[in-house]
JSON list of C-alpha atoms in Angstrom, two decimals:
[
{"chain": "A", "resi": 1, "resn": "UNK", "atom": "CA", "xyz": [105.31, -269.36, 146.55]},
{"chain": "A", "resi": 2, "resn": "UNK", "atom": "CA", "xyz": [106.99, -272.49, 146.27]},
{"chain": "A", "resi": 3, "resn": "UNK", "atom": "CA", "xyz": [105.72, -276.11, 144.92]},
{"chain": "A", "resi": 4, "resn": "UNK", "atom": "CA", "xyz": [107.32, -279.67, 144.06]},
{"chain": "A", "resi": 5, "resn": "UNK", "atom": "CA", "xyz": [108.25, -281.17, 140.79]},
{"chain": "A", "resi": 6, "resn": "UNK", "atom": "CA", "xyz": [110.77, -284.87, 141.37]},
{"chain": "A", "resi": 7, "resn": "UNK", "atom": "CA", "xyz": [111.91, -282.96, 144.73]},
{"chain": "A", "resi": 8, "resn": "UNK", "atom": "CA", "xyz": [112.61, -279.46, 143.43]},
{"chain": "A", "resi": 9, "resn": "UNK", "atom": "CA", "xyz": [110.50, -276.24, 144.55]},
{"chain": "A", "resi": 10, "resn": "UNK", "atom": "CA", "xyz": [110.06, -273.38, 142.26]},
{"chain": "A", "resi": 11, "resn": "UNK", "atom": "CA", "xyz": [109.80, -269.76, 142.91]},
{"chain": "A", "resi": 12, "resn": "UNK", "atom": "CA", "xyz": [108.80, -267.48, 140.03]},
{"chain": "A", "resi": 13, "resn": "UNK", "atom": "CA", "xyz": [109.74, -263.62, 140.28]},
{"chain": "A", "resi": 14, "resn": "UNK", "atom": "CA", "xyz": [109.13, -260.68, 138.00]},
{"chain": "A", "resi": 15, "resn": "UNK", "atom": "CA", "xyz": [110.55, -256.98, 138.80]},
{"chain": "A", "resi": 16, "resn": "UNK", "atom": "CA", "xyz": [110.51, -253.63, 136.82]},
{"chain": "A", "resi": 17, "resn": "UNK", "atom": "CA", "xyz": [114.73, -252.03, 136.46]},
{"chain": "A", "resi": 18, "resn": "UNK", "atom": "CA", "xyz": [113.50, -249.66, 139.35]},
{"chain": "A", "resi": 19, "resn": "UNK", "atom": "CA", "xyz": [113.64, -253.88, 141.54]},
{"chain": "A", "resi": 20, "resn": "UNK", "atom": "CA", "xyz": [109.97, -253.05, 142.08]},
{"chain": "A", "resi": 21, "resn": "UNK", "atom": "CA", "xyz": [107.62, -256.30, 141.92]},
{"chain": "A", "resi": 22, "resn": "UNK", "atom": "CA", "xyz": [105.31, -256.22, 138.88]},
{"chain": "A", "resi": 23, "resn": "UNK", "atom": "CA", "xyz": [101.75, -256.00, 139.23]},
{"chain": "A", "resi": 24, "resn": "UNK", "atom": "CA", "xyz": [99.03, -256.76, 137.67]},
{"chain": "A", "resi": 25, "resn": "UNK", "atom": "CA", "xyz": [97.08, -253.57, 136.50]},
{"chain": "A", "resi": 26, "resn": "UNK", "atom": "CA", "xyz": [93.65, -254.61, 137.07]},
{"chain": "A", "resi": 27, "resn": "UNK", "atom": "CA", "xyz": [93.91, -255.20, 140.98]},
{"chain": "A", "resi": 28, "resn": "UNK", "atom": "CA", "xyz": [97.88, -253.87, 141.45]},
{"chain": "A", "resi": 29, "resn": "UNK", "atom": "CA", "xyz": [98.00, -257.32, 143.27]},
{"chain": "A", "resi": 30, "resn": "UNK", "atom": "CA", "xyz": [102.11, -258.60, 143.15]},
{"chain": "A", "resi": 31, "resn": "UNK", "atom": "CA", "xyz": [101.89, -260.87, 139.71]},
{"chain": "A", "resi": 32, "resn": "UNK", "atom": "CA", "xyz": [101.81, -264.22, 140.48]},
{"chain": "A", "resi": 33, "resn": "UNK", "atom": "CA", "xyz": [103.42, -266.97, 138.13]},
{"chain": "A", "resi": 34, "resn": "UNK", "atom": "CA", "xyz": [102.50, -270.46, 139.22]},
{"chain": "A", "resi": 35, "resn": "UNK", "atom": "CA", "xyz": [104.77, -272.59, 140.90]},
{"chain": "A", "resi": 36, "resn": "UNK", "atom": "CA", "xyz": [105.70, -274.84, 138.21]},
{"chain": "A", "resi": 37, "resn": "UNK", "atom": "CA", "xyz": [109.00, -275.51, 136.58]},
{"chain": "A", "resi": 38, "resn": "UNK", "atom": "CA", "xyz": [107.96, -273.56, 133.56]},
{"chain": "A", "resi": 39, "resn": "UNK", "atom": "CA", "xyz": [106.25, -269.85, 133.63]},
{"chain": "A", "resi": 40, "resn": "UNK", "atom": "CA", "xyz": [103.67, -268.49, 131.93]},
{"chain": "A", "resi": 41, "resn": "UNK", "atom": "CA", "xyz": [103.69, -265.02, 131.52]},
{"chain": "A", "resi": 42, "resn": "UNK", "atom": "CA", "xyz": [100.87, -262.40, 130.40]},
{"chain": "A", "resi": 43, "resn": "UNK", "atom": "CA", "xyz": [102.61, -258.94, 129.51]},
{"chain": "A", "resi": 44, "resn": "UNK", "atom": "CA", "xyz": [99.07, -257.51, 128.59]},
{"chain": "A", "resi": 45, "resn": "UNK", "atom": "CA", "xyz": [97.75, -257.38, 132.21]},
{"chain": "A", "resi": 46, "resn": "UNK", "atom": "CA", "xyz": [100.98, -256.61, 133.87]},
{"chain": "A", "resi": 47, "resn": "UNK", "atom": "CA", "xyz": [101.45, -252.60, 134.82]},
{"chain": "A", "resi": 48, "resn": "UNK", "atom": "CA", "xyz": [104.77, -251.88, 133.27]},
{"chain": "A", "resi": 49, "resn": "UNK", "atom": "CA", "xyz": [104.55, -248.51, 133.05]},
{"chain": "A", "resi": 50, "resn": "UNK", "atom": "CA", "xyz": [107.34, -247.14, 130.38]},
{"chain": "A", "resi": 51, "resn": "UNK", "atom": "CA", "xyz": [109.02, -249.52, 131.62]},
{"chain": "A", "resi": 52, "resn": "UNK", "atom": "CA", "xyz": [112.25, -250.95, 129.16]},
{"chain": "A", "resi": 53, "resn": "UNK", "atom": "CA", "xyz": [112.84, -254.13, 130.44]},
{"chain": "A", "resi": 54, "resn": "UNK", "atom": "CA", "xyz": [111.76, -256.20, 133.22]},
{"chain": "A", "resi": 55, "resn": "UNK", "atom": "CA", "xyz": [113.77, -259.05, 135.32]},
{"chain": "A", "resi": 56, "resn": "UNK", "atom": "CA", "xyz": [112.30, -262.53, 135.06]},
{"chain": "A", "resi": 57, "resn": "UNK", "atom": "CA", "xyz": [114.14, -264.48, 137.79]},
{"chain": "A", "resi": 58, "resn": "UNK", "atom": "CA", "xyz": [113.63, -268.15, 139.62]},
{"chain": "A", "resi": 59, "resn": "UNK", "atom": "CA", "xyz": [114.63, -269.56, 142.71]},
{"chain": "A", "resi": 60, "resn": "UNK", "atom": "CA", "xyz": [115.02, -273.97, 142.43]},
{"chain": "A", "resi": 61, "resn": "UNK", "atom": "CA", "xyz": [115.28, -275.11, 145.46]},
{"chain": "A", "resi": 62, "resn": "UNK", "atom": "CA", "xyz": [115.54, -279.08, 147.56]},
{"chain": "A", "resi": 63, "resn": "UNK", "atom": "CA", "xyz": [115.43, -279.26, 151.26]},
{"chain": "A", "resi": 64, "resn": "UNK", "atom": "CA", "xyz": [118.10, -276.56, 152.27]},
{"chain": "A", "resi": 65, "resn": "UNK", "atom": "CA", "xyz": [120.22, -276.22, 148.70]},
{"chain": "A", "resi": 66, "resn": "UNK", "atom": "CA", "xyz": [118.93, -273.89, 146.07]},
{"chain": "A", "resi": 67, "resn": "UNK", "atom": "CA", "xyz": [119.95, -271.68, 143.13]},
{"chain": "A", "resi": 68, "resn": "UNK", "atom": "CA", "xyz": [118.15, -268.57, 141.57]},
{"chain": "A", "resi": 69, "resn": "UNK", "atom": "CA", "xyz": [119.01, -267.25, 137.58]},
{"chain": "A", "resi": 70, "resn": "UNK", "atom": "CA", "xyz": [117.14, -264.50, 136.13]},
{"chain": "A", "resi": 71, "resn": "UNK", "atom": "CA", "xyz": [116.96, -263.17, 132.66]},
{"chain": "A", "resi": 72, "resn": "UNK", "atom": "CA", "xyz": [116.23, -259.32, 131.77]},
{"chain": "A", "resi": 73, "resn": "UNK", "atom": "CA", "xyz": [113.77, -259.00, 128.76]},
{"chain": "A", "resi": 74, "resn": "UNK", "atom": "CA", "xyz": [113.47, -256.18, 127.13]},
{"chain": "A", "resi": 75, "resn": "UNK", "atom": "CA", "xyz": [110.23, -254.81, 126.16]},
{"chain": "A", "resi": 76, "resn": "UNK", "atom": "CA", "xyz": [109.16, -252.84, 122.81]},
{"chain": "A", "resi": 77, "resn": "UNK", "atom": "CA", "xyz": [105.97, -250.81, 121.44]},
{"chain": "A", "resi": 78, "resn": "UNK", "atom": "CA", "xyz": [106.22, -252.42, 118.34]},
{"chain": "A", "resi": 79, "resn": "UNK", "atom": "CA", "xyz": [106.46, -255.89, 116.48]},
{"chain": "A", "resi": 80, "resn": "UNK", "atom": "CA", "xyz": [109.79, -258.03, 117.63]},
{"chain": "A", "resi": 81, "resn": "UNK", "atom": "CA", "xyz": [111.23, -260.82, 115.32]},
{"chain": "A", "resi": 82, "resn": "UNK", "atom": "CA", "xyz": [111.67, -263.95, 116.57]},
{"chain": "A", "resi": 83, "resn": "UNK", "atom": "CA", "xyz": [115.27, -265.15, 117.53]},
{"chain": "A", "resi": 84, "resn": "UNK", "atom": "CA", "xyz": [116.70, -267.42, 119.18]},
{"chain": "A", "resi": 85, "resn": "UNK", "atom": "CA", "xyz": [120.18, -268.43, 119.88]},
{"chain": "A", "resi": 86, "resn": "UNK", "atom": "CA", "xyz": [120.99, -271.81, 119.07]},
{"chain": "A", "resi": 87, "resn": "UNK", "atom": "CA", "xyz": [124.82, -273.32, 120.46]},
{"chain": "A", "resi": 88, "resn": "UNK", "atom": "CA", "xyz": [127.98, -275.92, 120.42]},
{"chain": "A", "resi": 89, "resn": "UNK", "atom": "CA", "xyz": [130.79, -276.88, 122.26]},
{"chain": "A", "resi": 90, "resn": "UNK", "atom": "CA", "xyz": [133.65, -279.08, 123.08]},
{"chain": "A", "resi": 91, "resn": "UNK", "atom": "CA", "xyz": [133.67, -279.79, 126.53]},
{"chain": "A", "resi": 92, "resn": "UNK", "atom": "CA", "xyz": [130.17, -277.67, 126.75]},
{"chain": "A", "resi": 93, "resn": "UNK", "atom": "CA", "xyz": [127.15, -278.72, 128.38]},
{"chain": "A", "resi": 94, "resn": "UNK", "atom": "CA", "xyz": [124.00, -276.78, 130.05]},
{"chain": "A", "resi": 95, "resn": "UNK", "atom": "CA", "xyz": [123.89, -276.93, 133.91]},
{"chain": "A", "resi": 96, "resn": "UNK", "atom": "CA", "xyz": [120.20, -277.05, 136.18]},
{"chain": "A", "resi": 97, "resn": "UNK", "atom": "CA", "xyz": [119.89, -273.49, 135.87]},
{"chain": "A", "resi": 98, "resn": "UNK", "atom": "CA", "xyz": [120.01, -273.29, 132.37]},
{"chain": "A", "resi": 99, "resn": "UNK", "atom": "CA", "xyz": [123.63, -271.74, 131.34]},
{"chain": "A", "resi": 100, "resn": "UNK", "atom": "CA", "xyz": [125.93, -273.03, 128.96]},
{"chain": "A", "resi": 101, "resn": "UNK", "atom": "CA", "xyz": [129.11, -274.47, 130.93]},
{"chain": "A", "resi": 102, "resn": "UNK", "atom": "CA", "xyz": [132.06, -274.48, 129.12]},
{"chain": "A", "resi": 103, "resn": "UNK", "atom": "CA", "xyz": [135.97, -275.74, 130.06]},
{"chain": "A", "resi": 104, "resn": "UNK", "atom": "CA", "xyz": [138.09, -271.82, 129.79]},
{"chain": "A", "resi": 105, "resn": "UNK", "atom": "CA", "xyz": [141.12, -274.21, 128.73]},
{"chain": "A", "resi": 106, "resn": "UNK", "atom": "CA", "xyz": [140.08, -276.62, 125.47]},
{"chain": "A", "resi": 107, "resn": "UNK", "atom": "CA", "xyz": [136.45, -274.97, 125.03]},
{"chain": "A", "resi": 108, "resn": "UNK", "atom": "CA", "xyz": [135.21, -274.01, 121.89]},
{"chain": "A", "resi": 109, "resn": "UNK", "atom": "CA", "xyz": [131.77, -272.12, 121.81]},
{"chain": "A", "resi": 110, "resn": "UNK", "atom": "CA", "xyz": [129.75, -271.25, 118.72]},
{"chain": "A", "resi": 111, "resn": "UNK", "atom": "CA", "xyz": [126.53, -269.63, 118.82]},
{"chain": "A", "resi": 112, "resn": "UNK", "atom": "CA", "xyz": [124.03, -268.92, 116.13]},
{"chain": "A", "resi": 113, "resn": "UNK", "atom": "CA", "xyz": [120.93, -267.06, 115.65]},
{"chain": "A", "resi": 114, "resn": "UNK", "atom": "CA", "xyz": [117.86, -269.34, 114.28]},
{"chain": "A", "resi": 115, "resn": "UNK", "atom": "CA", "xyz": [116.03, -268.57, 112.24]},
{"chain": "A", "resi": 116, "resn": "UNK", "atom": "CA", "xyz": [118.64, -267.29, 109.85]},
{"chain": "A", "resi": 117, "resn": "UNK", "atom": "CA", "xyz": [116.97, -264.65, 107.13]},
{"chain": "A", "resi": 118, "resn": "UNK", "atom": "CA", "xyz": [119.66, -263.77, 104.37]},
{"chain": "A", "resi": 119, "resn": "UNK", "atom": "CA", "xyz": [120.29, -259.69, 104.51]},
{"chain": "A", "resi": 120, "resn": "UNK", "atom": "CA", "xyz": [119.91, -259.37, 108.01]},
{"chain": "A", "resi": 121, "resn": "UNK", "atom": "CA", "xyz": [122.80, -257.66, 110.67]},
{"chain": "A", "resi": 122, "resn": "UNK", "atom": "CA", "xyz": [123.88, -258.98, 113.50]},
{"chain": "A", "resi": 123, "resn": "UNK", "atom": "CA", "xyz": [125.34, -257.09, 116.68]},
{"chain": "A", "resi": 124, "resn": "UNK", "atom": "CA", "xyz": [126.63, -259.90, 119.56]},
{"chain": "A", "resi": 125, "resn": "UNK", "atom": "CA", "xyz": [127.95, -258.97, 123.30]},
{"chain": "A", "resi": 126, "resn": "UNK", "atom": "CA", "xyz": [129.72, -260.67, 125.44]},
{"chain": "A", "resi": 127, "resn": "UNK", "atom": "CA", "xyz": [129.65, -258.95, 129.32]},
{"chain": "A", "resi": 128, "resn": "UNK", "atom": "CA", "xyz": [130.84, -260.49, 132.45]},
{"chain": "A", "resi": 129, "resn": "UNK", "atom": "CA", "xyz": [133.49, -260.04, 134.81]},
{"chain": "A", "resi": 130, "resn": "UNK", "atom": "CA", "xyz": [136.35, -258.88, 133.21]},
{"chain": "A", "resi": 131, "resn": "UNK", "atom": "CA", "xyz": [135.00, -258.91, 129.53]},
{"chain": "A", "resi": 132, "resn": "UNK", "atom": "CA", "xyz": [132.54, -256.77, 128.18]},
{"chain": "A", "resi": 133, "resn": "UNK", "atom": "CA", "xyz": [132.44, -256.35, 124.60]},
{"chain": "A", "resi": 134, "resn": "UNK", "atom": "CA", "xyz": [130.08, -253.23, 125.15]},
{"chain": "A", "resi": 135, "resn": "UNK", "atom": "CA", "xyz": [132.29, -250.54, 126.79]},
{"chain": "A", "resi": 136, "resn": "UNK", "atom": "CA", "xyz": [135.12, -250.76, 123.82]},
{"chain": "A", "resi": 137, "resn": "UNK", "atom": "CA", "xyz": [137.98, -251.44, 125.79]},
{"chain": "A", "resi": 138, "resn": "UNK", "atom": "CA", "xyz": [138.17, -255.77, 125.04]},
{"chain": "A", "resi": 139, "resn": "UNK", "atom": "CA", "xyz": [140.37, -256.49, 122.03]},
{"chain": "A", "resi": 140, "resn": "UNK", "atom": "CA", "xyz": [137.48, -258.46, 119.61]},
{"chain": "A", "resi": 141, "resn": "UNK", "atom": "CA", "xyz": [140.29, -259.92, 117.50]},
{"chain": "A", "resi": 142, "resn": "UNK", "atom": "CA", "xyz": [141.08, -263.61, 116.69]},
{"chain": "A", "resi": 143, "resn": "UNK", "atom": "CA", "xyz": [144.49, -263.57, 118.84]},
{"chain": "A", "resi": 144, "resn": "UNK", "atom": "CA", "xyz": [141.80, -262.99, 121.90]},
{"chain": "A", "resi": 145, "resn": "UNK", "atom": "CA", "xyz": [139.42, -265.94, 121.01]},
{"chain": "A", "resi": 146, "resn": "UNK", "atom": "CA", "xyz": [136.91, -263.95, 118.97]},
{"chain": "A", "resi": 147, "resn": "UNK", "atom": "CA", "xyz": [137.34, -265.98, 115.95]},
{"chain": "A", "resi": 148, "resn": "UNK", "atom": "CA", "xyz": [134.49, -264.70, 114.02]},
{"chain": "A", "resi": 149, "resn": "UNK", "atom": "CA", "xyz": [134.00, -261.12, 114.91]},
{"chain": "A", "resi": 150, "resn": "UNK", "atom": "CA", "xyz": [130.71, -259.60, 116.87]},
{"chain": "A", "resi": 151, "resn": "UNK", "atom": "CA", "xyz": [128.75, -258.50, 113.43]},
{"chain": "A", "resi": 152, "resn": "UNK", "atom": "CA", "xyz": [128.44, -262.34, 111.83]},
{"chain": "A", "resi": 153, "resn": "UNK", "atom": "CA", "xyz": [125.95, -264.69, 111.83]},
{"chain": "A", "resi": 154, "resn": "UNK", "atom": "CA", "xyz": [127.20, -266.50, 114.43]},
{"chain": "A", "resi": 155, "resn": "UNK", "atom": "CA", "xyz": [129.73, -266.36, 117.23]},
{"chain": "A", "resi": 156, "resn": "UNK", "atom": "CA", "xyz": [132.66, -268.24, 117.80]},
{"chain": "A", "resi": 157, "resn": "UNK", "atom": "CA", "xyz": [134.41, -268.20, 120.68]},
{"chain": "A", "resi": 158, "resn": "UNK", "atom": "CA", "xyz": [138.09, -269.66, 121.47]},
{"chain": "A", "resi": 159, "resn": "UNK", "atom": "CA", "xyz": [138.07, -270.04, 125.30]},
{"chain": "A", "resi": 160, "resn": "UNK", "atom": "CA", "xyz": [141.53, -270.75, 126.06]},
{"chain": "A", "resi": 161, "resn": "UNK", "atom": "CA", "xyz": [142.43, -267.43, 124.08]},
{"chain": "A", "resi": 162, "resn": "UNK", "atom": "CA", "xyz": [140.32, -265.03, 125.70]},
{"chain": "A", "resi": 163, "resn": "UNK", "atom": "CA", "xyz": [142.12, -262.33, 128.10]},
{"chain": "A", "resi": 164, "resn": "UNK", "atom": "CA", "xyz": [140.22, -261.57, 131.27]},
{"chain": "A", "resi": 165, "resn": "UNK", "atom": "CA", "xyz": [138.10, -264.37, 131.02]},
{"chain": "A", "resi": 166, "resn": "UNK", "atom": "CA", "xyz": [137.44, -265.49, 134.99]},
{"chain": "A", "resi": 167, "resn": "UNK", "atom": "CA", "xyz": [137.44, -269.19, 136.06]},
{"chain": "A", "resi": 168, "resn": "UNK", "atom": "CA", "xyz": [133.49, -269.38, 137.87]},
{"chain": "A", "resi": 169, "resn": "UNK", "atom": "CA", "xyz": [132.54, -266.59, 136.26]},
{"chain": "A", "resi": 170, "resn": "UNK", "atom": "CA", "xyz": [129.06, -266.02, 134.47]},
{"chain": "A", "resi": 171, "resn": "UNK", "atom": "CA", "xyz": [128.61, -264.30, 131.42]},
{"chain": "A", "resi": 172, "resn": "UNK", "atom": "CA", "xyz": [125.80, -263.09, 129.43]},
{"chain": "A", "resi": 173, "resn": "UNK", "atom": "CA", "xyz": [125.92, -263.47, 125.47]},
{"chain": "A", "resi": 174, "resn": "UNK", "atom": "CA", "xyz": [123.17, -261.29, 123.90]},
{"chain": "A", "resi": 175, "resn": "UNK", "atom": "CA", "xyz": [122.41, -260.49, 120.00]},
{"chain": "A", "resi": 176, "resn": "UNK", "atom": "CA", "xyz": [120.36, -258.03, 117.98]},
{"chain": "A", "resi": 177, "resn": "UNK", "atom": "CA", "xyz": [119.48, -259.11, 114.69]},
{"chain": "A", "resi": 178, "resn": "UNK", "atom": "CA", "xyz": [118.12, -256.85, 112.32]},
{"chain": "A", "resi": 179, "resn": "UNK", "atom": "CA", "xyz": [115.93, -258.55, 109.17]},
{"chain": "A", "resi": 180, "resn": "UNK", "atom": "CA", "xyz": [116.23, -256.57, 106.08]},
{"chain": "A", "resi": 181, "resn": "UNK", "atom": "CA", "xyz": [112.39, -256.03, 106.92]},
{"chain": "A", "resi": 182, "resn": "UNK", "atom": "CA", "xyz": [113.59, -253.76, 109.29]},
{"chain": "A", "resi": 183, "resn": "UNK", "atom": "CA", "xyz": [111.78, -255.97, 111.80]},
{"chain": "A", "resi": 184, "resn": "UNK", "atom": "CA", "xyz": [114.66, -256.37, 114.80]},
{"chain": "A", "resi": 185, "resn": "UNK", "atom": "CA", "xyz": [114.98, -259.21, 117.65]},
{"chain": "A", "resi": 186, "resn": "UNK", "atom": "CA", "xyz": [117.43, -259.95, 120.64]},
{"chain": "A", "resi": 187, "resn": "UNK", "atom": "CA", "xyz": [117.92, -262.89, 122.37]},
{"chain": "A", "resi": 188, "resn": "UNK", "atom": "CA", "xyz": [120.54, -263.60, 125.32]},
{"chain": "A", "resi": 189, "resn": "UNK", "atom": "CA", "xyz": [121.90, -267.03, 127.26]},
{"chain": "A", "resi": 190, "resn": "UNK", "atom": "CA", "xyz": [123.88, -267.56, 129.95]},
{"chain": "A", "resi": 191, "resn": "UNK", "atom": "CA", "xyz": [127.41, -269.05, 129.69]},
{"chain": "A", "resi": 192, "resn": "UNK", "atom": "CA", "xyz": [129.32, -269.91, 132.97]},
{"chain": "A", "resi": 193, "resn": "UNK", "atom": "CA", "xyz": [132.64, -271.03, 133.05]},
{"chain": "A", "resi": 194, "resn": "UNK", "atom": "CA", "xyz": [134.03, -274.20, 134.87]},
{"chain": "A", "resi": 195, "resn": "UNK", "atom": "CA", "xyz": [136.81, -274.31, 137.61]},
{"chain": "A", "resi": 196, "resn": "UNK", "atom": "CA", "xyz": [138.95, -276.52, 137.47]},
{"chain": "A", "resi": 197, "resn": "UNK", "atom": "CA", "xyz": [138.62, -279.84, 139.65]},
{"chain": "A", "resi": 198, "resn": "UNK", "atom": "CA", "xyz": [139.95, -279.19, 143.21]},
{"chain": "A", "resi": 199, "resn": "UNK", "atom": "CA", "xyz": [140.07, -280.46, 146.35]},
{"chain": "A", "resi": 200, "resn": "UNK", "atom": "CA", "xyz": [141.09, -283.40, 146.04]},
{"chain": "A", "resi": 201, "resn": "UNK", "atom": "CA", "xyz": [143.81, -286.56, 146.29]},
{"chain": "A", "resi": 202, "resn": "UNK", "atom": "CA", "xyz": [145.14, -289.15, 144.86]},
{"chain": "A", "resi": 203, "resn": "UNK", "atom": "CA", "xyz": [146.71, -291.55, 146.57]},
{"chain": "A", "resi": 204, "resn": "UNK", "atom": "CA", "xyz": [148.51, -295.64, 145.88]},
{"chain": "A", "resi": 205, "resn": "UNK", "atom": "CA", "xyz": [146.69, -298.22, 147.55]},
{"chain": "A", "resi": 206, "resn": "UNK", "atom": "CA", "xyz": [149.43, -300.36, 148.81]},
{"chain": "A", "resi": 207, "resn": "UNK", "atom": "CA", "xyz": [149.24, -303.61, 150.95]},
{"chain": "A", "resi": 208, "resn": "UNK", "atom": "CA", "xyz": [152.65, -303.51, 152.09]},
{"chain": "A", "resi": 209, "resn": "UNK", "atom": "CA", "xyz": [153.67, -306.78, 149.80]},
{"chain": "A", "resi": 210, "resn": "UNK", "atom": "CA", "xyz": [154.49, -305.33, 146.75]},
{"chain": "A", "resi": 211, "resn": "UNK", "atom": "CA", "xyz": [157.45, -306.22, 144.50]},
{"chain": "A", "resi": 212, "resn": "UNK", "atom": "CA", "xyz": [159.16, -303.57, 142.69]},
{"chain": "A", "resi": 213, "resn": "UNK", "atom": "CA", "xyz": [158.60, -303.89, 138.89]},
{"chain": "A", "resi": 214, "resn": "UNK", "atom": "CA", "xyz": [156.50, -306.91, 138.96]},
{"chain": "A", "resi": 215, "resn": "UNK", "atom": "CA", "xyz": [153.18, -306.12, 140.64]},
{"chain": "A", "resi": 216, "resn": "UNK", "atom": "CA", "xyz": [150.68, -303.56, 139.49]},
{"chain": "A", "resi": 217, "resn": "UNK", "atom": "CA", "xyz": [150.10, -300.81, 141.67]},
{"chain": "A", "resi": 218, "resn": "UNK", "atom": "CA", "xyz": [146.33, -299.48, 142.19]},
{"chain": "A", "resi": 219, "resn": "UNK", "atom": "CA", "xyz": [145.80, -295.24, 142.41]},
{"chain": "A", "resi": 220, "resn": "UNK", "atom": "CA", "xyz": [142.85, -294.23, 144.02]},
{"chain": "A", "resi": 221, "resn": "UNK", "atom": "CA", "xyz": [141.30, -291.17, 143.98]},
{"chain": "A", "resi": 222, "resn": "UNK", "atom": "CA", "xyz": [138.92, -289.17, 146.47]},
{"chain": "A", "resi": 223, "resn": "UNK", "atom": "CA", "xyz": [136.91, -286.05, 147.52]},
{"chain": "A", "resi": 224, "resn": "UNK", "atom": "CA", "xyz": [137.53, -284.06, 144.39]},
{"chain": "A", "resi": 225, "resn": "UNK", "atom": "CA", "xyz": [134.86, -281.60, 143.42]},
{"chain": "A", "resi": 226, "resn": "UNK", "atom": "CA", "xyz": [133.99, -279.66, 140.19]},
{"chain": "A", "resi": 227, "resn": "UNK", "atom": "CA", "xyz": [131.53, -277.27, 138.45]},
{"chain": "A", "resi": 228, "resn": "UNK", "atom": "CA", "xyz": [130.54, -280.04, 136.03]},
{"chain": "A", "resi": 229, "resn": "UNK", "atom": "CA", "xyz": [129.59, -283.76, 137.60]},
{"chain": "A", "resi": 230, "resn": "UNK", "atom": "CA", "xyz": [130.69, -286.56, 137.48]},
{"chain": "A", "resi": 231, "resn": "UNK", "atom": "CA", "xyz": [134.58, -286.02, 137.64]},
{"chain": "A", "resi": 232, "resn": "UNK", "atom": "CA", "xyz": [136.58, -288.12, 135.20]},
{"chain": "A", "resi": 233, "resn": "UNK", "atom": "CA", "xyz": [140.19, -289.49, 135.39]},
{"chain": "A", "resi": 234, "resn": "UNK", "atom": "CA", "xyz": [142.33, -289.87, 132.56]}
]
């Protein structure tokens, strides 16, 4: 399963919790999603069983470098609202496999729900490695970066603040809103956070002729790689 958009190959997967493949219900063939950079997907003719949730996942790929992300959406017997979470940052910006990438240092994330109904709850996570909001045991105060709580409209996030929050790590920021319909919704993104630049020098350029608090001396820099492209020097 693989085809070409500019260069990249896509490979569309869908599995039930149990890591079965789905399958369709009128032939049990493995589902099939196209090979396009966007999927299309038909929950109607799809044997799910009582299924909860199933794993929607991709695999991008160019010549011999790839990357894969998957998203778990859970599934429901009756109506869903809408939601979707909308997002800003300083020093934030979304990578080629969709995340959020955010500087752990100077970041600032805030999240939001959108559409916004007035009455309705909200219940955000936060779960990665070494933070998960949903086992209790992470301090959701502002002195730990959580400067708005997990029950408010939106989410904002001090970076630099929070404990246990891993340089490379990937975390998964979901929310349940509840309209005052009843009516509830979830949504979930992805939000990885940067490494610092590394592995790199700097270095003076020197011709062997310079004069010692007259001449300008030249710095050049080399080889230095980071999560986010291209590096800058200040």
């Amino acid at each position: 399963m693989a085809g070409c958009g500019e260069g990249l190959a896509y490979e569309w997967t869908c599995a039930l919790p149990s890591g079965l493949q789905c399958r369709l219900s009128a032939t049990q063939a493995v589902a099939s999603f196209g090979t396009a950079s966007t999927a299309s997907l038909d929950l109607s003719a799809l044997d799910l069983g009582a299924a909860p949730s199933i794993v929607l996942g991709v695999t991008v790929s160019k010549g011999e470098r790839f990357a894969s992300a998957s998203v778990s959406l859970a599934l429901a017997d009756e109506p869903v609202a809408n939601v979707l979470i909308v997002w800003s940052g300083e020093l934030a910006a979304t990578d080629s496999s969709g995340a959020v990438r955010v500087d752990a240092q100077n970041g600032r994330l805030v999240l939001w729900t959108d559409p916004v109904e007035p009455g309705s709850s909200f219940k955000w996570d936060v779960v990665g490695p070494g933070l998960d909001t949903t086992s209790g045991a992470v301090a959701v105060t502002q002195a730990n970066g959580f400067a708005s709580g997990l029950t408010s409209a939106e989410l904002a996030l001090n970076l630099g603040d929070m404990a246990g929050l891993v340089l490379g790590g990937r975390y998964t920021v979901s929310v349940q809103v509840t309209l005052p319909s009843g009516l509830r919704g979830v949504a979930g993104m992805t939000v990885s956070v940067n490494r610092p630049p590394s592995g790199g020098q700097c270095a003076p350029q020197l011709t062997g002729s310079e004069r010692a608090l007259m001449d300008a001396i030249e710095i050049g820099c080399e080889d230095w790689w980071s999560d986010m492209l291209p590096v800058s020097y200040q």
